[in-house]
């Protein structure tokens, strides 16, 4: 199997503080891999580097064979990244929120309607489609965030604190 995630001596430093130090991992396509550790161990920082949000200080990281520094656009097309703290546009309805992101992902026409319905069903949010995002509980907001990252059928899900609030 091909490696979906590969890092070699991946490190991130902030003003003299080392958040991630020489991480070397290989995760094969189809595998489930989790980071477990205390707050401040570098879990979120690693996911942000893999999702191209943060630049590594040193080392190398690749997702789906694409280097996160040289090919960030290609990496972003492959991933669905759900941060531990996520922004929901509170003035939108659940359906409008997903419609907006489906458009951002370039999903058009009948395919857009189908994928929105599919992710609403998958995340058990069917009955919330006409609900204002600001009226959702933390757990429902977490589900909506998951629905958003599933819209474009990513090859890799990067989920930071995925069970928080569920």
PDB file of N, CA, C and O in Angstrom, residues 26-60:
ATOM      1  N   UNK A  26       4.740   7.053   9.152  1.00  0.00           N
ATOM      2  CA  UNK A  26       4.210   6.655   7.855  1.00  0.00           C
ATOM      3  C   UNK A  26       2.853   6.008   8.072  1.00  0.00           C
ATOM      4  O   UNK A  26       2.743   5.040   8.824  1.00  0.00           O
ATOM      5  N   UNK A  27       1.829   6.575   7.466  1.00  0.00           N
ATOM      6  CA  UNK A  27       0.474   6.051   7.598  1.00  0.00           C
ATOM      7  C   UNK A  27       0.009   5.606   6.224  1.00  0.00           C
ATOM      8  O   UNK A  27      -0.027   6.411   5.291  1.00  0.00           O
ATOM      9  N   UNK A  28      -0.318   4.344   6.106  1.00  0.00           N
ATOM     10  CA  UNK A  28      -0.746   3.803   4.813  1.00  0.00           C
ATOM     11  C   UNK A  28      -2.177   4.192   4.489  1.00  0.00           C
ATOM     12  O   UNK A  28      -2.997   4.428   5.394  1.00  0.00           O
ATOM     13  N   UNK A  29      -2.460   4.241   3.212  1.00  0.00           N
ATOM     14  CA  UNK A  29      -3.817   4.507   2.746  1.00  0.00           C
ATOM     15  C   UNK A  29      -4.761   3.471   3.353  1.00  0.00           C
ATOM     16  O   UNK A  29      -4.461   2.281   3.381  1.00  0.00           O
ATOM     17  N   UNK A  30      -5.880   3.935   3.897  1.00  0.00           N
ATOM     18  CA  UNK A  30      -6.867   3.045   4.508  1.00  0.00           C
ATOM     19  C   UNK A  30      -6.682   2.827   5.995  1.00  0.00           C
ATOM     20  O   UNK A  30      -7.558   2.281   6.655  1.00  0.00           O
ATOM     21  N   UNK A  31      -5.545   3.243   6.546  1.00  0.00           N
ATOM     22  CA  UNK A  31      -5.292   3.078   7.974  1.00  0.00           C
ATOM     23  C   UNK A  31      -5.989   4.163   8.789  1.00  0.00           C
ATOM     24  O   UNK A  31      -6.247   5.253   8.296  1.00  0.00           O
ATOM     25  N   UNK A  32      -6.226   3.845  10.047  1.00  0.00           N
ATOM     26  CA  UNK A  32      -6.692   4.815  11.024  1.00  0.00           C
ATOM     27  C   UNK A  32      -5.532   5.028  11.982  1.00  0.00           C
ATOM     28  O   UNK A  32      -4.968   4.063  12.512  1.00  0.00           O
ATOM     29  N   UNK A  33      -5.184   6.278  12.181  1.00  0.00           N
ATOM     30  CA  UNK A  33      -4.035   6.608  13.011  1.00  0.00           C
ATOM     31  C   UNK A  33      -4.439   7.731  13.942  1.00  0.00           C
ATOM     32  O   UNK A  33      -5.076   8.693  13.514  1.00  0.00           O
ATOM     33  N   UNK A  34      -4.095   7.620  15.203  1.00  0.00           N
ATOM     34  CA  UNK A  34      -4.471   8.658  16.164  1.00  0.00           C
ATOM     35  C   UNK A  34      -3.298   9.108  16.995  1.00  0.00           C
ATOM     36  O   UNK A  34      -2.396   8.333  17.290  1.00  0.00           O
ATOM     37  N   UNK A  35      -3.332  10.386  17.341  1.00  0.00           N
ATOM     38  CA  UNK A  35      -2.367  10.947  18.282  1.00  0.00           C
ATOM     39  C   UNK A  35      -3.046  11.037  19.639  1.00  0.00           C
ATOM     40  O   UNK A  35      -4.132  11.610  19.752  1.00  0.00           O
ATOM     41  N   UNK A  36      -2.408  10.493  20.638  1.00  0.00           N
ATOM     42  CA  UNK A  36      -2.918  10.554  21.993  1.00  0.00           C
ATOM     43  C   UNK A  36      -1.820  11.150  22.859  1.00  0.00           C
ATOM     44  O   UNK A  36      -0.665  10.730  22.778  1.00  0.00           O
ATOM     45  N   UNK A  37      -2.192  12.132  23.655  1.00  0.00           N
ATOM     46  CA  UNK A  37      -1.208  12.736  24.536  1.00  0.00           C
ATOM     47  C   UNK A  37      -1.806  13.905  25.278  1.00  0.00           C
ATOM     48  O   UNK A  37      -2.923  14.341  24.984  1.00  0.00           O
ATOM     49  N   UNK A  38      -1.062  14.442  26.211  1.00  0.00           N
ATOM     50  CA  UNK A  38      -1.568  15.559  27.009  1.00  0.00           C
ATOM     51  C   UNK A  38      -1.635  16.851  26.188  1.00  0.00           C
ATOM     52  O   UNK A  38      -1.044  16.942  25.105  1.00  0.00           O
ATOM     53  N   UNK A  39      -2.337  17.835  26.731  1.00  0.00           N
ATOM     54  CA  UNK A  39      -2.364  19.154  26.105  1.00  0.00           C
ATOM     55  C   UNK A  39      -0.929  19.659  25.961  1.00  0.00           C
ATOM     56  O   UNK A  39      -0.099  19.470  26.850  1.00  0.00           O
ATOM     57  N   UNK A  40      -0.646  20.264  24.811  1.00  0.00           N
ATOM     58  CA  UNK A  40       0.682  20.800  24.565  1.00  0.00           C
ATOM     59  C   UNK A  40       1.674  19.802  24.011  1.00  0.00           C
ATOM     60  O   UNK A  40       2.850  20.115  23.855  1.00  0.00           O
ATOM     61  N   UNK A  41       1.214  18.590  23.681  1.00  0.00           N
ATOM     62  CA  UNK A  41       2.123  17.555  23.181  1.00  0.00           C
ATOM     63  C   UNK A  41       2.442  17.706  21.695  1.00  0.00           C
ATOM     64  O   UNK A  41       3.305  17.009  21.180  1.00  0.00           O
ATOM     65  N   UNK A  42       1.730  18.594  20.988  1.00  0.00           N
ATOM     66  CA  UNK A  42       2.022  18.816  19.575  1.00  0.00           C
ATOM     67  C   UNK A  42       1.049  18.161  18.612  1.00  0.00           C
ATOM     68  O   UNK A  42       1.263  18.170  17.399  1.00  0.00           O
ATOM     69  N   UNK A  43      -0.024  17.608  19.127  1.00  0.00           N
ATOM     70  CA  UNK A  43      -0.993  16.910  18.267  1.00  0.00           C
ATOM     71  C   UNK A  43      -1.636  17.872  17.263  1.00  0.00           C
ATOM     72  O   UNK A  43      -1.615  17.623  16.053  1.00  0.00           O
ATOM     73  N   UNK A  44      -2.205  18.950  17.743  1.00  0.00           N
ATOM     74  CA  UNK A  44      -2.864  19.924  16.862  1.00  0.00           C
ATOM     75  C   UNK A  44      -1.861  20.584  15.927  1.00  0.00           C
ATOM     76  O   UNK A  44      -2.157  20.813  14.748  1.00  0.00           O
ATOM     77  N   UNK A  45      -0.686  20.885  16.433  1.00  0.00           N
ATOM     78  CA  UNK A  45       0.358  21.496  15.600  1.00  0.00           C
ATOM     79  C   UNK A  45       0.724  20.572  14.445  1.00  0.00           C
ATOM     80  O   UNK A  45       0.873  21.026  13.303  1.00  0.00           O
ATOM     81  N   UNK A  46       0.840  19.283  14.709  1.00  0.00           N
ATOM     82  CA  UNK A  46       1.154  18.322  13.650  1.00  0.00           C
ATOM     83  C   UNK A  46       0.050  18.303  12.596  1.00  0.00           C
ATOM     84  O   UNK A  46       0.332  18.349  11.390  1.00  0.00           O
ATOM     85  N   UNK A  47      -1.205  18.262  13.033  1.00  0.00           N
ATOM     86  CA  UNK A  47      -2.315  18.262  12.074  1.00  0.00           C
ATOM     87  C   UNK A  47      -2.338  19.546  11.250  1.00  0.00           C
ATOM     88  O   UNK A  47      -2.636  19.516  10.052  1.00  0.00           O
ATOM     89  N   UNK A  48      -2.009  20.669  11.868  1.00  0.00           N
ATOM     90  CA  UNK A  48      -1.965  21.937  11.128  1.00  0.00           C
ATOM     91  C   UNK A  48      -0.841  21.946  10.100  1.00  0.00           C
ATOM     92  O   UNK A  48      -0.991  22.512   9.019  1.00  0.00           O
ATOM     93  N   UNK A  49       0.273  21.312  10.401  1.00  0.00           N
ATOM     94  CA  UNK A  49       1.342  21.213   9.405  1.00  0.00           C
ATOM     95  C   UNK A  49       0.926  20.295   8.259  1.00  0.00           C
ATOM     96  O   UNK A  49       1.149  20.608   7.088  1.00  0.00           O
ATOM     97  N   UNK A  50       0.290  19.169   8.588  1.00  0.00           N
ATOM     98  CA  UNK A  50      -0.149  18.238   7.548  1.00  0.00           C
ATOM     99  C   UNK A  50      -1.233  18.850   6.660  1.00  0.00           C
ATOM    100  O   UNK A  50      -1.333  18.517   5.480  1.00  0.00           O
ATOM    101  N   UNK A  51      -2.022  19.754   7.214  1.00  0.00           N
ATOM    102  CA  UNK A  51      -3.103  20.380   6.443  1.00  0.00           C
ATOM    103  C   UNK A  51      -2.656  21.673   5.763  1.00  0.00           C
ATOM    104  O   UNK A  51      -3.476  22.360   5.165  1.00  0.00           O
ATOM    105  N   UNK A  52      -1.384  22.003   5.862  1.00  0.00           N
ATOM    106  CA  UNK A  52      -0.752  23.171   5.216  1.00  0.00           C
ATOM    107  C   UNK A  52      -1.109  24.492   5.879  1.00  0.00           C
ATOM    108  O   UNK A  52      -0.850  25.550   5.310  1.00  0.00           O
ATOM    109  N   UNK A  53      -1.675  24.477   7.054  1.00  0.00           N
ATOM    110  CA  UNK A  53      -2.000  25.718   7.768  1.00  0.00           C
ATOM    111  C   UNK A  53      -0.746  26.318   8.403  1.00  0.00           C
ATOM    112  O   UNK A  53      -0.561  27.524   8.398  1.00  0.00           O
ATOM    113  N   UNK A  54       0.114  25.462   8.941  1.00  0.00           N
ATOM    114  CA  UNK A  54       1.384  25.892   9.516  1.00  0.00           C
ATOM    115  C   UNK A  54       2.530  25.332   8.691  1.00  0.00           C
ATOM    116  O   UNK A  54       2.478  24.185   8.248  1.00  0.00           O
ATOM    117  N   UNK A  55       3.562  26.140   8.530  1.00  0.00           N
ATOM    118  CA  UNK A  55       4.781  25.682   7.842  1.00  0.00           C
ATOM    119  C   UNK A  55       5.688  24.995   8.859  1.00  0.00           C
ATOM    120  O   UNK A  55       5.934  25.557   9.938  1.00  0.00           O
ATOM    121  N   UNK A  56       6.191  23.828   8.531  1.00  0.00           N
ATOM    122  CA  UNK A  56       7.151  23.188   9.427  1.00  0.00           C
ATOM    123  C   UNK A  56       8.407  24.054   9.565  1.00  0.00           C
ATOM    124  O   UNK A  56       8.794  24.755   8.626  1.00  0.00           O
ATOM    125  N   UNK A  57       9.049  23.994  10.714  1.00  0.00           N
ATOM    126  CA  UNK A  57      10.335  24.683  10.909  1.00  0.00           C
ATOM    127  C   UNK A  57      11.448  23.902  10.240  1.00  0.00           C
ATOM    128  O   UNK A  57      12.406  24.487   9.724  1.00  0.00           O
ATOM    129  N   UNK A  58      11.310  22.580  10.259  1.00  0.00           N
ATOM    130  CA  UNK A  58      12.295  21.721   9.602  1.00  0.00           C
ATOM    131  C   UNK A  58      11.668  20.350   9.378  1.00  0.00           C
ATOM    132  O   UNK A  58      10.580  20.060   9.861  1.00  0.00           O
ATOM    133  N   UNK A  59      12.365  19.533   8.635  1.00  0.00           N
ATOM    134  CA  UNK A  59      11.864  18.208   8.313  1.00  0.00           C
ATOM    135  C   UNK A  59      10.982  18.236   7.076  1.00  0.00           C
ATOM    136  O   UNK A  59      10.909  19.252   6.368  1.00  0.00           O
ATOM    137  N   UNK A  60      10.339  17.125   6.832  1.00  0.00           N
ATOM    138  CA  UNK A  60       9.541  16.966   5.620  1.00  0.00           C
ATOM    139  C   UNK A  60       8.222  16.298   5.954  1.00  0.00           C
ATOM    140  O   UNK A  60       8.148  15.441   6.827  1.00  0.00           O
TER     141      UNK A  60
END
